[in-house]
PDB file of C-alpha atoms in Angstrom:
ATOM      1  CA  UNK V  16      -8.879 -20.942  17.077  1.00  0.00           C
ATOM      2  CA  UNK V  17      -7.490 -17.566  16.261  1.00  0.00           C
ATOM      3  CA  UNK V  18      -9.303 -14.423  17.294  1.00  0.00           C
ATOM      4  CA  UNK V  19      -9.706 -11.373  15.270  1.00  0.00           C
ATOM      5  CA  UNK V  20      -8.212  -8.427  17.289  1.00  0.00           C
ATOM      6  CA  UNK V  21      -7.287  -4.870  15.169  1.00  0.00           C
ATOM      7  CA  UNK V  22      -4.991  -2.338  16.677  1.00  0.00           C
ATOM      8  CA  UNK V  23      -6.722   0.238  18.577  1.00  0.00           C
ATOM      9  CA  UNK V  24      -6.791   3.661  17.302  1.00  0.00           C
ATOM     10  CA  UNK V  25      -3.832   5.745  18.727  1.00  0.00           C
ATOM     11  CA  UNK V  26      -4.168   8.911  17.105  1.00  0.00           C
ATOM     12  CA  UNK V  27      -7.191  11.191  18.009  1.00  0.00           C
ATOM     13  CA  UNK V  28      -8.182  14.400  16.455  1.00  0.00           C
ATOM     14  CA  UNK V  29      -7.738  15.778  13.179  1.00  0.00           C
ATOM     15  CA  UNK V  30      -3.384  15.634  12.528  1.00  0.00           C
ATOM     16  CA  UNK V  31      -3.705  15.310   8.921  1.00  0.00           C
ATOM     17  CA  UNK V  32      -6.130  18.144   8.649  1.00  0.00           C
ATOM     18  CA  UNK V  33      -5.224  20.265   4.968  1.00  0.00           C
ATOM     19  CA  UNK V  34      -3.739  17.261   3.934  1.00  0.00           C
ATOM     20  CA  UNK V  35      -4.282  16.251   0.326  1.00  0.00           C
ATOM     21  CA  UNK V  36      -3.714  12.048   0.461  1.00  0.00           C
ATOM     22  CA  UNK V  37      -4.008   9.377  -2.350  1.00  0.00           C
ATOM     23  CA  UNK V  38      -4.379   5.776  -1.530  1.00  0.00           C
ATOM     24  CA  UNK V  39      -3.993   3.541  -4.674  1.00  0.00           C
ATOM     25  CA  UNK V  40      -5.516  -0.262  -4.583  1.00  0.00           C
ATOM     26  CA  UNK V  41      -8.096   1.653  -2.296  1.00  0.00           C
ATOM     27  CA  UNK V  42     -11.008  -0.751  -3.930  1.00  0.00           C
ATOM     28  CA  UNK V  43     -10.921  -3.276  -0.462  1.00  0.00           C
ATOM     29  CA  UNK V  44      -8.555  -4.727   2.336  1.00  0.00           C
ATOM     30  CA  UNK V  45      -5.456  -2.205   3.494  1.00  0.00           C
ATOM     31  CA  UNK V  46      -5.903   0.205   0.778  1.00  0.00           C
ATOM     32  CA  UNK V  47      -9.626   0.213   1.988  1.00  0.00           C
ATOM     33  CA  UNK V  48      -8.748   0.843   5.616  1.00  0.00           C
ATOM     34  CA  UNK V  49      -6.622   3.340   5.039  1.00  0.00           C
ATOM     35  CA  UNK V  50      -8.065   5.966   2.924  1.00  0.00           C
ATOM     36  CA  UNK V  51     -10.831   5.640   5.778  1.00  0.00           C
ATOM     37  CA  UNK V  52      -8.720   6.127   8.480  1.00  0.00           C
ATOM     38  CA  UNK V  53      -6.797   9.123   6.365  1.00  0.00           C
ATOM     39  CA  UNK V  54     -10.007  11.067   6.158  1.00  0.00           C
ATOM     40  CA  UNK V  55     -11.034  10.059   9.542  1.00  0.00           C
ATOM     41  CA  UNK V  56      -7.921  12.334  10.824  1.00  0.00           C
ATOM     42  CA  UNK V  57      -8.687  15.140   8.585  1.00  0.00           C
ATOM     43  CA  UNK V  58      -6.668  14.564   5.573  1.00  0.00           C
ATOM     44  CA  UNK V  59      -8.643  15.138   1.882  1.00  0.00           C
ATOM     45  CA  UNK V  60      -8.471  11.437  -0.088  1.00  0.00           C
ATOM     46  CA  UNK V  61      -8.733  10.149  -3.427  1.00  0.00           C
ATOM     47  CA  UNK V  62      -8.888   6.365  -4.151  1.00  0.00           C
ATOM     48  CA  UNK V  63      -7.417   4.935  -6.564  1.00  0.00           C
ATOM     49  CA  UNK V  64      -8.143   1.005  -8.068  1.00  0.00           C
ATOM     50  CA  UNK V  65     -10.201  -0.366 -11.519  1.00  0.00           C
ATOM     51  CA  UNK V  66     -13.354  -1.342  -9.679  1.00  0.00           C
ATOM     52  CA  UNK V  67     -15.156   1.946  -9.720  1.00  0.00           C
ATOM     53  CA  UNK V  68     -18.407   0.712  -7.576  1.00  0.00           C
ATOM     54  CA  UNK V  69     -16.483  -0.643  -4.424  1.00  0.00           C
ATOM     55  CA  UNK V  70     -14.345   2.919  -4.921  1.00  0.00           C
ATOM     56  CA  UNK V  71     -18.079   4.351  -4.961  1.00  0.00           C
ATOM     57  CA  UNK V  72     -18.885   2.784  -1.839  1.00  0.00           C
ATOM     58  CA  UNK V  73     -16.366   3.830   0.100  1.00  0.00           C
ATOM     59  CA  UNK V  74     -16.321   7.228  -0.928  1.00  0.00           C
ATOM     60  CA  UNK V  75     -19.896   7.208   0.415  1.00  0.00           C
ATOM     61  CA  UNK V  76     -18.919   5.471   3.690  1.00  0.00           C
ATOM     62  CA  UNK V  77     -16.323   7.947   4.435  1.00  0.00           C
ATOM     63  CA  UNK V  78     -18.376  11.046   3.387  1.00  0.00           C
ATOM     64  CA  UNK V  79     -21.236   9.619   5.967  1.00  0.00           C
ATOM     65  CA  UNK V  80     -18.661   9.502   8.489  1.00  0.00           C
ATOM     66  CA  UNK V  81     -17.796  13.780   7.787  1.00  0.00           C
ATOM     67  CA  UNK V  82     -14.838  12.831   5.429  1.00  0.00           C
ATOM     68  CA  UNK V  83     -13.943  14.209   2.297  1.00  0.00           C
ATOM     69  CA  UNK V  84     -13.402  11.536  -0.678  1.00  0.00           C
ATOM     70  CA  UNK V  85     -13.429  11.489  -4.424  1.00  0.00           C
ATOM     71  CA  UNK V  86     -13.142   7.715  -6.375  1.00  0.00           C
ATOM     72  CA  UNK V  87     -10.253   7.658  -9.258  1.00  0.00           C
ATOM     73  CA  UNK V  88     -11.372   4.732 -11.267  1.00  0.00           C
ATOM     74  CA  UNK V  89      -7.724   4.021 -12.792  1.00  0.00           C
ATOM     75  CA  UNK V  90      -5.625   0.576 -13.719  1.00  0.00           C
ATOM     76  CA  UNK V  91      -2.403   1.972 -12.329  1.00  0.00           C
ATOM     77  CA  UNK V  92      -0.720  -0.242 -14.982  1.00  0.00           C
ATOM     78  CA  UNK V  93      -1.495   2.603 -17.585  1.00  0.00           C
ATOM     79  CA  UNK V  94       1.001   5.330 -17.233  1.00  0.00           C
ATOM     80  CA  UNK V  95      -1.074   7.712 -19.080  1.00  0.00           C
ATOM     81  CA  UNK V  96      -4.378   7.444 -16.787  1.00  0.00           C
ATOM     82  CA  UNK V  97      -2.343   7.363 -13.902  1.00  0.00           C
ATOM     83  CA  UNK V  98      -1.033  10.892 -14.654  1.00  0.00           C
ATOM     84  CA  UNK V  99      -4.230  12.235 -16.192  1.00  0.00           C
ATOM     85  CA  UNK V 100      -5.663  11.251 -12.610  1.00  0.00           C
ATOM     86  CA  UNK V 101      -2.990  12.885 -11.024  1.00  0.00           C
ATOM     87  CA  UNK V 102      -3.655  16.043 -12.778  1.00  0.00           C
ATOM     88  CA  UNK V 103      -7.881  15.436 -12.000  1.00  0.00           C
ATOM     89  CA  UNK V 104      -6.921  15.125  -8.212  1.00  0.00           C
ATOM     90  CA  UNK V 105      -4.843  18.045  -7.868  1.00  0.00           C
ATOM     91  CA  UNK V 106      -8.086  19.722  -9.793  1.00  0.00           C
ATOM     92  CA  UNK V 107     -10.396  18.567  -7.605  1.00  0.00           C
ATOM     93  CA  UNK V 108      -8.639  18.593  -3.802  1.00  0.00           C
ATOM     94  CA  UNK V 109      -5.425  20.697  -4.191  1.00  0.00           C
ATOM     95  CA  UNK V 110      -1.519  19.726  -4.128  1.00  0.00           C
ATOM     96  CA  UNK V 111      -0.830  15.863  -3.133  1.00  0.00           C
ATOM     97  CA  UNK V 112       1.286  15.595  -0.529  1.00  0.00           C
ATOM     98  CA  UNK V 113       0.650  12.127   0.826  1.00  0.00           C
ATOM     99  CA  UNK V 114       0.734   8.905  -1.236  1.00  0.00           C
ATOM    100  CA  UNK V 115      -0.135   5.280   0.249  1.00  0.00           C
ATOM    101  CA  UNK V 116       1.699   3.835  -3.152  1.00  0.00           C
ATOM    102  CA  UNK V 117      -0.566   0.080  -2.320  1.00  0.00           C
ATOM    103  CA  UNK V 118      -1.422  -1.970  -5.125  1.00  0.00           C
ATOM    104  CA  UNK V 119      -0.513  -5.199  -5.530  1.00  0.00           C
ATOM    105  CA  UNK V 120      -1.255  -8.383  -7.035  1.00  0.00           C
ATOM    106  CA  UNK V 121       0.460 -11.878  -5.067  1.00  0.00           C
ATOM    107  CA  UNK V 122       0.707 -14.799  -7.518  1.00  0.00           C
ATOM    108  CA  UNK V 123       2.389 -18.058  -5.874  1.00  0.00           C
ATOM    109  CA  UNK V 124       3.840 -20.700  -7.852  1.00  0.00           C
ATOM    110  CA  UNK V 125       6.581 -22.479  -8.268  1.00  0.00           C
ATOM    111  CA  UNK V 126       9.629 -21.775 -10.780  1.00  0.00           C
ATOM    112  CA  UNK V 127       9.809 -24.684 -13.026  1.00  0.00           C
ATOM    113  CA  UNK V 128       5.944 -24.491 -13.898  1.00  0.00           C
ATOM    114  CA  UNK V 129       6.504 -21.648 -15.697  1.00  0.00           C
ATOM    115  CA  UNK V 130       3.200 -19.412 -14.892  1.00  0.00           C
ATOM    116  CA  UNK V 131       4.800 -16.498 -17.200  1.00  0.00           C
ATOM    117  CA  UNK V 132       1.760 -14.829 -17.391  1.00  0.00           C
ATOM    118  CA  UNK V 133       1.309 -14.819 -13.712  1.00  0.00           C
ATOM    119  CA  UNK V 134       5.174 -13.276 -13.360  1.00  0.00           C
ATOM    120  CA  UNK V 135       4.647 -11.091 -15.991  1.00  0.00           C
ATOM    121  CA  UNK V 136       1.187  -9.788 -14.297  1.00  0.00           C
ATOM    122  CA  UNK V 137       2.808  -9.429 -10.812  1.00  0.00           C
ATOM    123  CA  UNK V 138       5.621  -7.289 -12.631  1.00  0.00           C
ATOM    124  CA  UNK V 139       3.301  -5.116 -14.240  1.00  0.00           C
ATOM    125  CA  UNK V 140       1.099  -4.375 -11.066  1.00  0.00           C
ATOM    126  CA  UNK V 141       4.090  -4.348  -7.867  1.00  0.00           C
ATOM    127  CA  UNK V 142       6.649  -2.554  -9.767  1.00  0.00           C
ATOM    128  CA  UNK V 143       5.157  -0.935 -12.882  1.00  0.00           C
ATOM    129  CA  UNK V 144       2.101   0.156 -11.474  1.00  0.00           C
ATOM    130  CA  UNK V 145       4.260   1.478  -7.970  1.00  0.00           C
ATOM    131  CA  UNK V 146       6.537   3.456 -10.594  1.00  0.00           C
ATOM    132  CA  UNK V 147       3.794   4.757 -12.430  1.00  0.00           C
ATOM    133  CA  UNK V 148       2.455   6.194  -9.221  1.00  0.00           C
ATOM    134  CA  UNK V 149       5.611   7.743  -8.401  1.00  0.00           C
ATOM    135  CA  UNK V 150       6.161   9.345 -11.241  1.00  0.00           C
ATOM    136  CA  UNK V 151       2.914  11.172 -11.605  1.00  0.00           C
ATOM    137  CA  UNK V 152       2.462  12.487  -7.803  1.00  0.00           C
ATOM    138  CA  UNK V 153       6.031  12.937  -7.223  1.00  0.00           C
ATOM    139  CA  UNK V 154       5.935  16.336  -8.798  1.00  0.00           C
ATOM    140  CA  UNK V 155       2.970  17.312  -6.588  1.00  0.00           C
ATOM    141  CA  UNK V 156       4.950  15.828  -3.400  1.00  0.00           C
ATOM    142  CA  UNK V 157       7.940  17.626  -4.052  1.00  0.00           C
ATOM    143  CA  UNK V 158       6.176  21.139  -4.473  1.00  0.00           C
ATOM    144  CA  UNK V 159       4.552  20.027  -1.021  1.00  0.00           C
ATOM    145  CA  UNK V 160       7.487  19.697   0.744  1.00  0.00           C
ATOM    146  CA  UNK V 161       8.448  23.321   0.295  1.00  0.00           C
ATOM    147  CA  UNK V 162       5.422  24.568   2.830  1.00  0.00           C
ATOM    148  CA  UNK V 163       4.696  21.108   5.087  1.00  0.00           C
ATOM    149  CA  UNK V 164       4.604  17.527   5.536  1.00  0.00           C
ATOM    150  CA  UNK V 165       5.072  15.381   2.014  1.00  0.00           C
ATOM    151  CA  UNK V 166       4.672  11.883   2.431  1.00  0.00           C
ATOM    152  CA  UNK V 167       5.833   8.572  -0.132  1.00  0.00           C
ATOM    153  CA  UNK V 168       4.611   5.549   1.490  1.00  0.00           C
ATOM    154  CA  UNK V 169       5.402   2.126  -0.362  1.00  0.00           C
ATOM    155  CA  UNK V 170       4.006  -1.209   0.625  1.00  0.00           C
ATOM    156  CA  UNK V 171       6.331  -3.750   0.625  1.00  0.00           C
ATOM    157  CA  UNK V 172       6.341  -7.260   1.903  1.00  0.00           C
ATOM    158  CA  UNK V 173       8.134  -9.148   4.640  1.00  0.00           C
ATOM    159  CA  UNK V 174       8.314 -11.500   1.256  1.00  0.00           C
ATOM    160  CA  UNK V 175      10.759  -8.903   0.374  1.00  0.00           C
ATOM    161  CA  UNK V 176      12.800 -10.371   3.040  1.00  0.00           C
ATOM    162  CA  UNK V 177      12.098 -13.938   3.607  1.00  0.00           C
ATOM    163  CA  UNK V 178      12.979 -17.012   1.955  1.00  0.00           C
ATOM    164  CA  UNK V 179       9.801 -18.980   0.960  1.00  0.00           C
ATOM    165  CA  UNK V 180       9.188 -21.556  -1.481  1.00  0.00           C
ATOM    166  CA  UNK V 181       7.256 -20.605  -4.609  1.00  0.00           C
ATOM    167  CA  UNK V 182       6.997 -16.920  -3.727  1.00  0.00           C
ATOM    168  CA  UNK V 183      10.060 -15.971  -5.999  1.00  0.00           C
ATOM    169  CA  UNK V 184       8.284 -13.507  -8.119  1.00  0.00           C
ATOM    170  CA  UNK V 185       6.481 -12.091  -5.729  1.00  0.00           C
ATOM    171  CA  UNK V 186       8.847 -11.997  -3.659  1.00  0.00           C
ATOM    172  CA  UNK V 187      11.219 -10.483  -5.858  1.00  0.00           C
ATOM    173  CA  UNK V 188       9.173  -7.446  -6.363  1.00  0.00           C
ATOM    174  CA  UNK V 189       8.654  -6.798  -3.083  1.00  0.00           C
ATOM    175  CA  UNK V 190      12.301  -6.733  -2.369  1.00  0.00           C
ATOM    176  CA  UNK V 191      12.790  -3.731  -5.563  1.00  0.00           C
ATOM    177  CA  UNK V 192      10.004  -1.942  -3.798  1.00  0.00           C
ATOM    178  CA  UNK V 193      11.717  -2.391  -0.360  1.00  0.00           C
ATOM    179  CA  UNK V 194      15.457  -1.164  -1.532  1.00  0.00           C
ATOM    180  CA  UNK V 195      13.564   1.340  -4.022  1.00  0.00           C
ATOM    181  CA  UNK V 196      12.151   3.308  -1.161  1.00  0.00           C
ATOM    182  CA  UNK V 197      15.698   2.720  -0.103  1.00  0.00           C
ATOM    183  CA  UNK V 198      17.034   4.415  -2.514  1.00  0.00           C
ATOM    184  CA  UNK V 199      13.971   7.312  -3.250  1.00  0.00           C
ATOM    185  CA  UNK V 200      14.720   8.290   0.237  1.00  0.00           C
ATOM    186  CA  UNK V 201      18.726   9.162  -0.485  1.00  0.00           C
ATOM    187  CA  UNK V 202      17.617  11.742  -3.027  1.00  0.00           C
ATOM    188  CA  UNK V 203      14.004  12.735  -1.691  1.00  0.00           C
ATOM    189  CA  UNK V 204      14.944  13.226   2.142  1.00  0.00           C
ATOM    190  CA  UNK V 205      17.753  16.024   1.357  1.00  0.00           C
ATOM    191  CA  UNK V 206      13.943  17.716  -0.181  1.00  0.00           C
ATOM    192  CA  UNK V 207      12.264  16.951   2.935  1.00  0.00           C
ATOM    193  CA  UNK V 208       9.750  14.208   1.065  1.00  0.00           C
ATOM    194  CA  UNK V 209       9.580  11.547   3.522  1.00  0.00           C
ATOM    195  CA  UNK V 210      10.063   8.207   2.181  1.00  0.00           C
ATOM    196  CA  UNK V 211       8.489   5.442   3.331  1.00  0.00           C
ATOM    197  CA  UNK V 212       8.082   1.442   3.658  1.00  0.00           C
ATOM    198  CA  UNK V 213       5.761  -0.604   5.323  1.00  0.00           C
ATOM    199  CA  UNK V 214       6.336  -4.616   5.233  1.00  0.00           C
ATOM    200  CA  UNK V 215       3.433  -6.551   6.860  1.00  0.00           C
ATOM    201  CA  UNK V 216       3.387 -10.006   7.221  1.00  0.00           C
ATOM    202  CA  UNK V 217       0.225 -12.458   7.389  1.00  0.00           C
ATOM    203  CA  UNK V 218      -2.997  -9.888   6.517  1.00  0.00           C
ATOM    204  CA  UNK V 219      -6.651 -10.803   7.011  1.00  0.00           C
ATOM    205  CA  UNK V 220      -7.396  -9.484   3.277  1.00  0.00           C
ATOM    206  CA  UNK V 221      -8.443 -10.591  -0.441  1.00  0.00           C
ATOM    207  CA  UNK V 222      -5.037 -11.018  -1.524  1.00  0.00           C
ATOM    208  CA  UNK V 223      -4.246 -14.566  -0.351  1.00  0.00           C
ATOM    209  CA  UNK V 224      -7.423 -14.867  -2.189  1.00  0.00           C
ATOM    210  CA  UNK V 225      -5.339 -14.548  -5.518  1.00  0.00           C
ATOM    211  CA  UNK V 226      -3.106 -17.518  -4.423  1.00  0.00           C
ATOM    212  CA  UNK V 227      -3.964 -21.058  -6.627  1.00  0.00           C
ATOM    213  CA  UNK V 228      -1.397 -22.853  -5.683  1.00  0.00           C
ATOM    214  CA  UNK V 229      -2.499 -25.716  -2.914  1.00  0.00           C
ATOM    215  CA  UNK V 230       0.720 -25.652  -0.896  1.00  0.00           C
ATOM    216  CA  UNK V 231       0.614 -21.578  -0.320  1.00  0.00           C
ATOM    217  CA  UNK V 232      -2.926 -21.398   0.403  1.00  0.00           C
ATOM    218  CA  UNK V 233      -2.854 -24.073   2.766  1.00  0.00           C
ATOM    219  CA  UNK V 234       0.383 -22.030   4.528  1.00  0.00           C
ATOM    220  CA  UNK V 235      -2.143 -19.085   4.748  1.00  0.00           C
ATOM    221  CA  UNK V 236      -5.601 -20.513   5.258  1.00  0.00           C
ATOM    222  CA  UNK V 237      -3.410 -22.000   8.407  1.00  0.00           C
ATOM    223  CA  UNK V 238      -2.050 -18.688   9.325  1.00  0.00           C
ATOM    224  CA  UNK V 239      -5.642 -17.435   9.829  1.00  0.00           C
ATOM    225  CA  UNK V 240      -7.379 -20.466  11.370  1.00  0.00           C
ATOM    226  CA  UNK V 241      -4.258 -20.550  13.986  1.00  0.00           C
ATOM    227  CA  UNK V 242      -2.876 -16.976  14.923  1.00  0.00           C
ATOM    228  CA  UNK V 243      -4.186 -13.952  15.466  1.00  0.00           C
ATOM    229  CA  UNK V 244      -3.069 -12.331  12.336  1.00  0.00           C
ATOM    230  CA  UNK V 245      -2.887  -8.566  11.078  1.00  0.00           C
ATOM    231  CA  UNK V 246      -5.989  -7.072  10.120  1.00  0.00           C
ATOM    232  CA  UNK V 247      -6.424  -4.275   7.483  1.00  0.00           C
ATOM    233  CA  UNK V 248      -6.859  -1.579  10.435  1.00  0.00           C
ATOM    234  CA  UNK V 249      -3.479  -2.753  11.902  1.00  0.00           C
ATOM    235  CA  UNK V 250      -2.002  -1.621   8.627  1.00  0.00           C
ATOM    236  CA  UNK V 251      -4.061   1.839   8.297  1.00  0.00           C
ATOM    237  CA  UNK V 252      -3.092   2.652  12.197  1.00  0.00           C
ATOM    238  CA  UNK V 253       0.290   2.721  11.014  1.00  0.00           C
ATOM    239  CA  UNK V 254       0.376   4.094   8.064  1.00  0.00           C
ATOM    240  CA  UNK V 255      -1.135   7.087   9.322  1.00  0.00           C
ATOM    241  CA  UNK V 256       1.267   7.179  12.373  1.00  0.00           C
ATOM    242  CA  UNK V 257       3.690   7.776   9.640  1.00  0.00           C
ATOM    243  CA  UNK V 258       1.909  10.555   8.431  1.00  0.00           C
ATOM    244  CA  UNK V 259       1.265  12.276  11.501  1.00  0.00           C
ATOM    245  CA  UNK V 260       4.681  12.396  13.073  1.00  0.00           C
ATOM    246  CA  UNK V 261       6.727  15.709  13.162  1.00  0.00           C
ATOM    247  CA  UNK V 262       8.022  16.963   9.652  1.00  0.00           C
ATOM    248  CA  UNK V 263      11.117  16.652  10.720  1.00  0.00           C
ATOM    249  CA  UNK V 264      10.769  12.562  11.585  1.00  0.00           C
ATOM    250  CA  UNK V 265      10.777   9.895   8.937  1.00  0.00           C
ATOM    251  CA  UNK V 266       9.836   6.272   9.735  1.00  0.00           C
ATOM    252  CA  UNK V 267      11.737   4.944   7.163  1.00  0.00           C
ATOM    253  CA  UNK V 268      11.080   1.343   7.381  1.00  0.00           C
ATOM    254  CA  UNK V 269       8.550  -0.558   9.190  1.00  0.00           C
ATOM    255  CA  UNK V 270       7.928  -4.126   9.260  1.00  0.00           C
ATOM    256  CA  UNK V 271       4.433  -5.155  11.130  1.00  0.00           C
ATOM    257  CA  UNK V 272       3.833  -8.756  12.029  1.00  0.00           C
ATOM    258  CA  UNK V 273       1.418 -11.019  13.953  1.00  0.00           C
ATOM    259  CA  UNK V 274       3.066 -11.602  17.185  1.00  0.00           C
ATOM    260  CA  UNK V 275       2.628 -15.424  16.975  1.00  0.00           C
ATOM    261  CA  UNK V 276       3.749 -15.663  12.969  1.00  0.00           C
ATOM    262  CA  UNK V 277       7.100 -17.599  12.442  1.00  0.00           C
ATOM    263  CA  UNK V 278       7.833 -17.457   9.076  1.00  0.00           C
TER     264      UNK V 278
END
């Protein structure tokens, strides 16, 4: 039987102090984690996601733990609200100039049976919803970078990268947001915005959660009950070690696995 072990913390003290972060699919799981452990070093966060009361909730935890927080109750699928909340953030806590660019929908199936809907959601949500991110904070990040630190960090998938049966979709828009940050980097580095992917492999979250099909859910319900897979916290830990490095250092791409996960 697997245990449940998270990464310790490694950073101490307050690096991301003045730092204005957003965190979208902040609502639970990574997202969740990490606009905690944002605020925990200092930085000022907004979370983004649709379910307003869990972004309520955490707002509260991190303000009992001396944080600063506001909740953005947006579906980053709408361009529009996306940028009007980009706009209400920079009103409320000052110039962006770190995005966790996180949510994320994973819908298995295979091919031939045709779950259209399912692609077209998974489309909408890991690349739309990523680009519509981009585009409204990207402004804010790029003014950043003139004075400090400006951070773009993408998650990705080690989907992106593996070959795994009925996770085409999925996996196919994990591999544009992987060679996107690519790509973002080539024409954001030369403006010192750091550019940023993170690729995880088997997470302790909701997200298998979304799975129906019997053959993937029994590959991850597995993962769990046998290895000691990644928890949220692993995830947070290192997105914020990407933030806190020297300006000058950009951990371009970062894939984070359980130890004892194969595939």
């Amino acid at each position: 039987m697997a245990t449940s072990t998270a990464t310790s913390q490694i950073l101490t003290g307050t690096p991301l102090a003045g730092r204005v972060a957003v965190v979208s699919g902040a609502s639970s799981g990574i997202g969740a984690a990490t606009a905690q452990r944002l605020a925990g070093l200092g930085a000022k966060v907004a979370v983004l996601a649709r379910r307003k009361d869990r972004l309520d909730a955490l707002v509260q935890t991190i303000e009992a733990a001396g944080g600063t927080a506001v909740a953005v109750p947006v579906d980053v699928t709408d361009r529009a609200a996306v940028q009007a909340a980009a706009d209400e953030i920079a009103e409320r806590l000052g110039t962006v100039d770190l995005v966790f660019n996180n949510a994320g929908v994973q819908l298995i199936s295979a091919i031939e049976e045709l779950k259209v809907d399912d692609w077209q959601r998974q489309i909408d949500l890991n690349v739309g919803g990523v680009m519509n991110v981009i585009a409204a904070f990207l402004p804010q990040l790029t003014a950043a970078a003139a004075d400090g630190p400006a951070d773009l960090i993408n998650t990705s998938s080690i989907a992106a990268t593996r070959i795994l049966e009925k996770f085409s979709i999925y996996s196919g828009t994990k591999a544009y947001i992987s060679h996107l940050t690519r790509l973002l980097r080539v024409e954001l580095g030369p403006k010192n915005v750091r550019v940023s992917a993170i690729e995880p492999g088997m997470v302790d979250t909701e997200l298998p959660d979304h799975v129906t099909d019997a053959d993937a859910t029994a590959l991850m319900a597995g993962l769990i009950r046998d290895i000691d897979v990644l928890q949220s916290d692993d995830i947070a830990e290192t997105v914020a070690f990407i933030a806190s490095v020297p300006r000058h250092v950009n951990l371009t791409e970062i894939t984070i696995l359980p130890t004892a996960q194969a595939v």
